[in-house]
Coordinates of C-alpha atoms in Angstrom, one line a residue:
M26 CA 95.2 66.1 131.3
I27 CA 92.0 66.6 133.3
S28 CA 90.0 64.7 135.9
G29 CA 87.0 65.0 138.1
W30 CA 87.4 66.3 141.7
G31 CA 87.9 62.7 142.8
K32 CA 91.0 62.3 140.6
F33 CA 89.7 58.8 139.9
N34 CA 90.7 58.9 136.2
N35 CA 92.7 61.3 134.1
Y36 CA 91.8 62.2 130.5
S37 CA 93.5 64.0 127.6
V38 CA 91.0 66.6 126.4
N39 CA 90.6 69.8 124.3
T40 CA 89.3 72.7 126.4
F41 CA 87.7 75.6 124.6
K42 CA 87.2 78.9 126.3
P43 CA 85.2 81.2 124.2
K44 CA 85.2 84.9 125.1
T45 CA 81.9 85.8 123.6
I46 CA 78.5 84.2 123.0
K47 CA 79.1 84.3 119.3
E48 CA 82.4 82.3 119.7
L49 CA 80.5 79.8 121.8
K50 CA 77.8 79.5 119.1
D51 CA 80.3 79.1 116.4
L52 CA 82.1 76.3 118.3
I53 CA 78.9 74.4 118.9
K54 CA 77.8 74.6 115.3
N55 CA 81.3 73.7 113.9
P56 CA 80.9 70.3 112.1
K57 CA 84.6 69.6 112.9
Y58 CA 83.6 68.8 116.5
Q59 CA 81.1 65.9 116.9
N60 CA 80.2 66.7 120.5
F61 CA 81.0 68.7 123.6
I62 CA 80.2 68.9 127.3
G63 CA 80.1 72.1 129.3
R64 CA 82.3 72.3 132.4
G65 CA 82.0 74.8 135.3
N66 CA 84.6 74.8 138.0
G67 CA 85.3 71.0 137.8
R68 CA 83.9 70.1 141.2
S69 CA 81.7 67.1 140.1
Y70 CA 83.5 64.1 141.4
G71 CA 83.6 61.8 138.3
D72 CA 83.3 62.1 134.6
S73 CA 80.0 64.0 134.2
S74 CA 81.7 67.2 132.9
I75 CA 84.4 65.5 130.9
N76 CA 84.5 64.8 127.1
K77 CA 87.2 64.8 124.5
N78 CA 86.0 68.4 123.8
I79 CA 85.1 70.6 126.8
L80 CA 83.4 74.0 126.7
S81 CA 84.4 76.3 129.6
L82 CA 82.7 79.7 130.1
K83 CA 85.5 80.9 132.4
N84 CA 86.6 83.6 129.9
L85 CA 83.0 84.9 129.3
K86 CA 82.2 88.1 131.1
K87 CA 80.8 87.5 134.6
V88 CA 77.7 89.5 135.5
I89 CA 75.8 89.6 138.8
R90 CA 72.7 91.7 139.2
I91 CA 70.8 91.6 142.6
D92 CA 67.3 93.0 143.2
F93 CA 67.8 93.5 146.9
Q94 CA 64.2 94.6 147.5
N95 CA 62.6 91.5 145.9
K96 CA 65.5 89.2 146.8
I97 CA 66.2 88.0 143.3
V98 CA 69.6 87.3 141.6
N99 CA 70.1 87.5 137.9
C100 CA 73.6 86.4 136.9
T101 CA 75.7 84.6 134.3
S102 CA 76.2 80.9 134.8
N103 CA 79.9 81.1 135.2
V104 CA 79.6 83.0 138.5
L105 CA 81.0 81.0 141.5
L106 CA 78.9 80.7 144.7
K107 CA 81.8 82.2 146.5
D108 CA 81.7 85.5 144.6
L109 CA 77.9 85.7 144.8
N110 CA 77.9 85.0 148.6
Q111 CA 80.3 87.9 149.2
K112 CA 77.7 90.3 147.6
L113 CA 74.7 88.7 149.3
L114 CA 76.1 88.6 152.8
C115 CA 76.8 92.3 152.8
K116 CA 73.1 92.8 152.5
N117 CA 72.1 90.0 154.9
L118 CA 70.9 87.7 152.1
F119 CA 71.9 84.1 151.5
L120 CA 71.2 81.2 149.1
R121 CA 68.1 79.3 149.8
V122 CA 70.0 76.1 149.1
S123 CA 73.7 75.6 149.2
P124 CA 75.9 72.6 148.8
G125 CA 79.0 71.8 150.8
T126 CA 81.4 74.0 148.7
Q127 CA 81.4 77.5 147.4
Y128 CA 83.7 76.6 144.5
I129 CA 80.9 75.7 142.1
T130 CA 79.3 77.7 139.4
I131 CA 75.6 78.7 139.1
G132 CA 75.4 76.6 135.9
G133 CA 76.8 73.6 137.7
A134 CA 74.3 74.1 140.6
I135 CA 71.4 73.9 138.1
A136 CA 72.9 71.0 136.0
S137 CA 73.4 69.0 139.2
D138 CA 70.2 70.3 140.9
I139 CA 72.3 70.6 144.1
H140 CA 70.8 70.1 147.5
G141 CA 72.1 70.9 151.0
K142 CA 71.6 70.4 154.7
N143 CA 68.0 71.8 154.5
H144 CA 66.4 69.6 151.8
H145 CA 63.9 68.4 154.4
N146 CA 62.3 71.9 154.4
E147 CA 63.6 73.9 151.4
G148 CA 64.1 71.4 148.7
S149 CA 66.8 71.6 146.1
F150 CA 68.4 74.5 144.1
S151 CA 66.1 74.3 141.1
D152 CA 63.0 74.7 143.4
H153 CA 64.0 78.3 143.7
V154 CA 65.1 79.0 140.1
L155 CA 62.7 81.3 138.3
E156 CA 64.2 81.0 134.8
F157 CA 67.4 80.4 132.9
E158 CA 68.8 80.6 129.4
V159 CA 70.3 77.7 127.5
M160 CA 72.2 77.5 124.2
L161 CA 70.9 74.4 122.4
A162 CA 72.7 72.1 119.9
N163 CA 71.5 74.2 117.0
G164 CA 73.0 77.4 118.5
K165 CA 69.7 78.9 119.4
I166 CA 69.2 80.4 122.9
K167 CA 66.1 79.4 124.7
K168 CA 64.7 81.0 127.9
C169 CA 62.8 78.5 130.1
S170 CA 61.0 78.3 133.5
K171 CA 58.6 76.0 135.2
K172 CA 55.8 77.3 132.9
K173 CA 57.7 78.5 129.8
N174 CA 59.5 75.7 127.8
S175 CA 58.9 73.6 130.9
K176 CA 60.3 70.4 129.4
L177 CA 63.6 72.1 128.7
F178 CA 63.5 73.4 132.3
Y179 CA 62.9 70.0 133.9
S180 CA 65.4 68.3 131.6
T181 CA 68.2 70.8 132.3
C182 CA 67.7 70.9 136.1
G183 CA 69.7 67.8 137.1
G184 CA 70.4 67.0 133.5
M185 CA 74.2 67.1 133.9
G186 CA 74.8 69.5 131.0
L187 CA 73.3 67.1 128.4
T188 CA 70.6 69.5 127.1
G189 CA 72.9 72.5 126.3
I190 CA 75.0 75.2 127.7
I191 CA 73.4 77.2 130.5
L192 CA 74.2 80.9 130.0
S193 CA 72.4 82.8 132.8
A194 CA 69.9 82.2 135.5
K195 CA 67.4 84.1 137.7
F196 CA 66.6 82.7 141.2
S197 CA 65.4 83.8 144.6
V198 CA 67.5 84.2 147.7
K199 CA 66.4 84.7 151.4
D200 CA 66.8 87.2 154.2
I201 CA 69.1 86.3 157.1
K202 CA 69.9 88.5 160.1
S203 CA 73.6 88.0 160.3
N204 CA 76.6 86.0 159.0
S205 CA 76.4 83.6 162.0
I206 CA 75.0 80.1 162.5
I207 CA 73.9 78.8 165.9
Q208 CA 75.1 75.2 165.8
N209 CA 74.1 72.4 168.2
S210 CA 76.0 69.2 168.0
I211 CA 74.8 66.0 169.7
K212 CA 76.7 62.8 170.0
T213 CA 74.7 59.6 169.3
N214 CA 75.6 56.0 170.4
S215 CA 73.9 54.1 167.5
L216 CA 72.2 54.4 164.2
K217 CA 68.9 54.2 165.9
E218 CA 69.7 57.2 168.1
T219 CA 71.0 59.0 165.0
L220 CA 67.8 58.5 163.0
E221 CA 65.7 59.4 166.1
A222 CA 67.6 62.7 166.4
F223 CA 66.7 63.5 162.8
K224 CA 63.0 63.1 163.8
T225 CA 63.2 65.1 167.0
K226 CA 65.3 67.9 165.5
H227 CA 63.4 68.4 162.2
N228 CA 62.3 71.9 163.2
Y229 CA 65.9 73.1 162.8
K230 CA 66.5 74.7 159.4
Y231 CA 69.7 72.7 158.8
V232 CA 70.4 69.1 160.0
V233 CA 73.3 66.8 159.0
A234 CA 75.1 64.0 160.7
W235 CA 78.7 62.7 160.6
I236 CA 78.8 58.9 160.9
D237 CA 81.5 56.8 162.4
M238 CA 82.0 54.2 159.7
S239 CA 84.3 52.1 161.9
A240 CA 81.8 51.5 164.8
K241 CA 80.3 48.0 164.9
N242 CA 77.7 46.0 166.8
I243 CA 75.5 48.1 169.1
N244 CA 77.5 51.2 168.2
L245 CA 77.1 50.8 164.5
G246 CA 75.9 54.1 162.9
R247 CA 76.9 56.3 165.9
G248 CA 77.9 59.8 165.1
I249 CA 77.6 63.5 165.6
I250 CA 74.4 65.2 164.5
Y251 CA 74.6 68.9 163.7
C252 CA 71.5 71.0 164.0
A253 CA 71.6 74.7 163.1
D254 CA 69.7 77.9 162.5
H255 CA 70.8 81.3 161.4
G256 CA 72.0 83.6 164.2
V257 CA 71.0 87.2 164.9
E258 CA 74.5 88.7 165.6
D259 CA 77.5 88.8 163.3
V260 CA 80.7 86.9 164.1
K261 CA 84.2 87.5 162.9
K262 CA 85.2 85.7 159.7
I263 CA 88.3 83.7 159.9
N264 CA 90.2 83.8 156.6
Q265 CA 93.0 81.5 157.4
K266 CA 93.1 78.5 155.1
L267 CA 95.2 75.4 154.8
K268 CA 96.4 74.1 151.4
I269 CA 97.5 70.5 150.5
N270 CA 100.0 71.0 147.7
F271 CA 101.1 67.4 147.5
N272 CA 99.5 64.0 147.2
F273 CA 99.5 62.0 150.4
P274 CA 101.4 58.7 150.0
N275 CA 99.1 55.7 149.2
F276 CA 100.3 53.6 152.2
F277 CA 98.7 56.2 154.4
L278 CA 95.2 55.5 152.9
N279 CA 94.4 52.1 154.5
S280 CA 91.5 50.8 156.6
Y281 CA 93.5 50.8 159.8
I282 CA 94.2 54.6 159.5
F283 CA 90.6 55.4 158.6
R284 CA 89.3 53.4 161.6
I285 CA 91.6 55.4 163.9
L286 CA 90.6 58.7 162.4
N287 CA 86.9 57.8 162.9
T288 CA 87.3 56.7 166.5
V289 CA 89.5 59.7 167.5
F290 CA 87.0 62.2 165.9
Y291 CA 84.1 60.6 167.7
I292 CA 85.7 60.4 171.1
S293 CA 87.1 64.0 170.9
N294 CA 83.6 65.5 170.5
K295 CA 81.5 66.4 173.5
K296 CA 78.2 64.8 174.2
I297 CA 76.3 68.1 173.6
K298 CA 77.9 71.3 172.4
K299 CA 76.4 74.7 171.3
E300 CA 78.4 77.3 169.5
K301 CA 78.0 80.4 167.4
I302 CA 80.1 80.2 164.2
H303 CA 80.5 81.9 160.9
L304 CA 78.2 80.4 158.3
N305 CA 81.2 79.6 156.0
K306 CA 82.4 77.2 158.7
F307 CA 79.1 75.4 158.9
F308 CA 78.3 75.2 155.2
Y309 CA 81.8 75.0 153.6
T310 CA 84.0 73.2 156.1
L311 CA 86.2 71.6 153.5
D312 CA 86.7 74.8 151.6
N313 CA 89.1 75.8 154.4
I314 CA 91.4 73.1 153.1
L315 CA 92.4 74.1 149.6
L316 CA 93.0 71.1 147.3
W317 CA 91.8 68.7 150.0
N318 CA 91.3 66.0 147.4
N319 CA 95.1 65.6 147.4
F320 CA 94.6 63.9 150.8
Y321 CA 93.6 60.8 148.8
G322 CA 96.9 60.5 146.9
R323 CA 97.6 60.2 143.2
K324 CA 95.1 57.4 142.7
G325 CA 92.2 59.6 144.0
F326 CA 88.9 58.5 145.4
V327 CA 85.3 58.1 144.6
Q328 CA 82.4 59.7 146.5
I329 CA 79.2 57.6 146.7
Q330 CA 76.0 59.3 147.7
I331 CA 73.2 56.8 148.3
L332 CA 69.5 57.7 148.8
I333 CA 67.7 55.2 151.0
K334 CA 63.9 55.2 151.1
P335 CA 62.3 56.0 154.5
K336 CA 60.6 52.6 154.8
N337 CA 62.9 50.2 156.6
A338 CA 65.6 53.0 156.6
L339 CA 67.2 51.8 159.9
K340 CA 67.6 48.2 158.7
N341 CA 68.8 49.2 155.2
I342 CA 71.3 51.8 156.3
K343 CA 72.7 49.2 158.7
K344 CA 73.0 46.7 155.8
I345 CA 74.9 49.3 153.7
I346 CA 77.4 50.2 156.5
K347 CA 78.0 46.5 157.3
F348 CA 78.6 45.8 153.6
F349 CA 81.3 48.6 153.5
Q350 CA 82.9 47.3 156.6
F351 CA 82.9 43.6 155.5
N352 CA 84.6 44.6 152.2
G353 CA 87.2 46.8 154.0
Q354 CA 86.0 50.0 152.3
Y355 CA 86.2 52.7 155.0
S356 CA 85.4 56.3 154.8
F357 CA 86.3 59.2 157.2
I358 CA 84.1 61.9 155.6
T359 CA 80.8 60.1 155.9
T360 CA 77.6 62.1 156.2
L361 CA 73.9 61.3 156.6
K362 CA 71.1 63.8 155.6
K363 CA 67.3 63.6 155.6
M364 CA 65.6 64.5 152.3
G365 CA 62.3 66.0 151.6
D366 CA 59.9 65.7 148.6
A367 CA 61.1 65.1 145.1
N368 CA 60.7 67.8 142.4
R369 CA 59.8 67.4 138.7
S370 CA 63.3 67.3 137.3
Y371 CA 63.6 64.3 134.9
L372 CA 67.0 63.2 136.2
G373 CA 66.4 64.5 139.7
F374 CA 68.1 62.7 142.5
S375 CA 66.3 64.0 145.6
E376 CA 63.2 62.2 147.0
P377 CA 62.0 61.4 150.6
G378 CA 64.5 59.3 152.6
Y379 CA 68.1 59.6 153.8
T380 CA 71.3 60.0 151.9
L381 CA 74.5 58.3 153.1
T382 CA 77.6 59.8 151.5
A383 CA 81.1 58.2 151.8
D384 CA 84.5 59.0 150.3
I385 CA 86.4 55.8 149.4
P386 CA 90.1 55.9 148.4
N387 CA 90.8 54.2 145.0
N388 CA 92.0 50.7 145.6
S389 CA 92.4 47.4 143.8
K390 CA 89.1 46.0 145.2
L391 CA 87.0 49.1 144.6
K392 CA 85.4 48.3 141.2
N393 CA 84.4 44.8 142.2
F394 CA 83.0 46.1 145.5
Y395 CA 80.9 48.7 143.7
K396 CA 79.4 46.1 141.4
Q397 CA 78.3 44.1 144.4
L398 CA 77.1 47.3 146.1
E399 CA 74.8 48.0 143.2
V400 CA 73.2 44.6 143.5
K401 CA 72.5 45.3 147.2
L402 CA 71.1 48.7 146.5
L403 CA 68.8 47.5 143.8
K404 CA 67.2 45.1 146.3
I405 CA 66.3 47.9 148.6
G406 CA 65.3 50.4 145.9
A407 CA 68.2 52.8 146.6
K408 CA 69.7 55.2 144.1
T409 CA 73.0 57.1 143.8
Y410 CA 73.7 60.7 142.8
L411 CA 75.0 61.4 139.3
T412 CA 77.1 64.4 140.4
K413 CA 79.1 62.2 142.8
D414 CA 79.2 59.2 140.4
S415 CA 82.3 57.6 138.9
L416 CA 81.3 53.9 138.6
M417 CA 77.5 53.6 138.1
S418 CA 76.4 51.0 135.5
E419 CA 73.9 51.6 132.7
K420 CA 71.6 48.9 134.1
Y421 CA 71.5 50.4 137.6
F422 CA 71.0 53.9 136.3
K423 CA 68.0 53.0 134.1
K424 CA 66.4 51.0 136.9
T425 CA 66.7 53.7 139.5
Y426 CA 66.1 56.9 137.6
K427 CA 62.4 56.4 136.9
N428 CA 62.0 59.4 134.5
Y429 CA 64.9 58.4 132.3
N430 CA 62.7 57.9 129.3
K431 CA 61.1 61.3 129.6
F432 CA 64.6 62.8 129.6
I433 CA 65.9 60.8 126.7
N434 CA 62.8 61.4 124.5
Y435 CA 63.2 65.2 125.0
K436 CA 66.9 65.1 124.4
K437 CA 66.2 63.3 121.1
H438 CA 64.0 66.2 120.2
I439 CA 66.4 69.1 121.0
D440 CA 69.7 67.3 120.5
P441 CA 69.1 64.5 117.9
K442 CA 72.8 64.0 117.2
S443 CA 73.9 64.1 120.8
K444 CA 76.0 67.2 120.5
F445 CA 76.2 67.4 124.3
T446 CA 77.7 64.2 125.6
S447 CA 80.0 63.3 128.5
Y448 CA 82.0 60.2 129.3
Q449 CA 79.4 59.6 132.1
S450 CA 76.5 59.8 129.7
L451 CA 78.2 57.3 127.3
R452 CA 78.8 54.9 130.3
L453 CA 75.2 55.2 131.4
G454 CA 73.7 54.8 127.9
I455 CA 72.2 58.3 127.7
K456 CA 72.4 58.7 123.9

């Protein structure tokens, strides 16, 4: 049995782990198997990397080559960010764009076109990818970039593994002066203050806010905004990690507990705080709690990341938070980020605006709530992120991903029999 990171549904699957490129090719071309989906380290939240037949590259040889002078990495797609970061930090280099966990593969980073706390000034991961190799449905390996086989490039970046199996990638990284981050945290009293802080702190390289989803009335949208830049002096790395080896009981996951957690966290933070911390603590906070998804119990949870356009952002984000509260759907890990310009990826998520991300425990009202939420989001032109998705409808997907037709037309060309298919793609009508 297998599930996404949210443990929302469990599936009986066949997982294939070829040891060579030839074995991989033979599997893909084997008429016995109608379709596959590639799977990295299983950190997408829903069913985007799940199919009856799963291809895992974990047993393929991992290779990392770094051109330190030109700051370029060339590696196999099965390399984890965690393993790459260890090599980069030794030479004061770091990823140009990093998500909130190190436990994803390079292939997954491209397929999801990940973004981080610096999208407002450095874009998404694929903006810094120079080229990569993909094995197509016919078993052929194609190299692509923004100029060479560009349609394959822009279909694969953010394409959720539906164009083929990413084998290797070349991308640029950046200089840093140390392993430290200088973090400034500022407590805000309302959503208006929070959004104003994003505007006044835009010169920081990294900006993200935690939002108190329990606050109402004049305090609705209050939170802690974290603004950060790289430091110049190293700090000691703390290796101590917690591990949740058991599922929390379901009775613990109720709106009353979540409101308490939100309030306590907000009150316990200082109005203004400045500190020097290891970059792992800033970028990968939840990685310090291994198997943290067990906190949500056996029933799991869904993560919903909503992109709200900049026009009327204050009014529309308020509407969304109030809708969550009215329906008793509370989240403790709720973040707000500001996004920069969109790129050319056909199924790209990122575009100017703000993203509100909430983790919602699975409950009896969740599916009906989500259906109503999509109606609200369509009215304000908001979209949700495929990598976090567990519940999106086909209608909503096709209305909010404007380049869907470009993607599907190219997929018909390179994969006419839909060899690469996920349960998510079937749900969304990508076929």
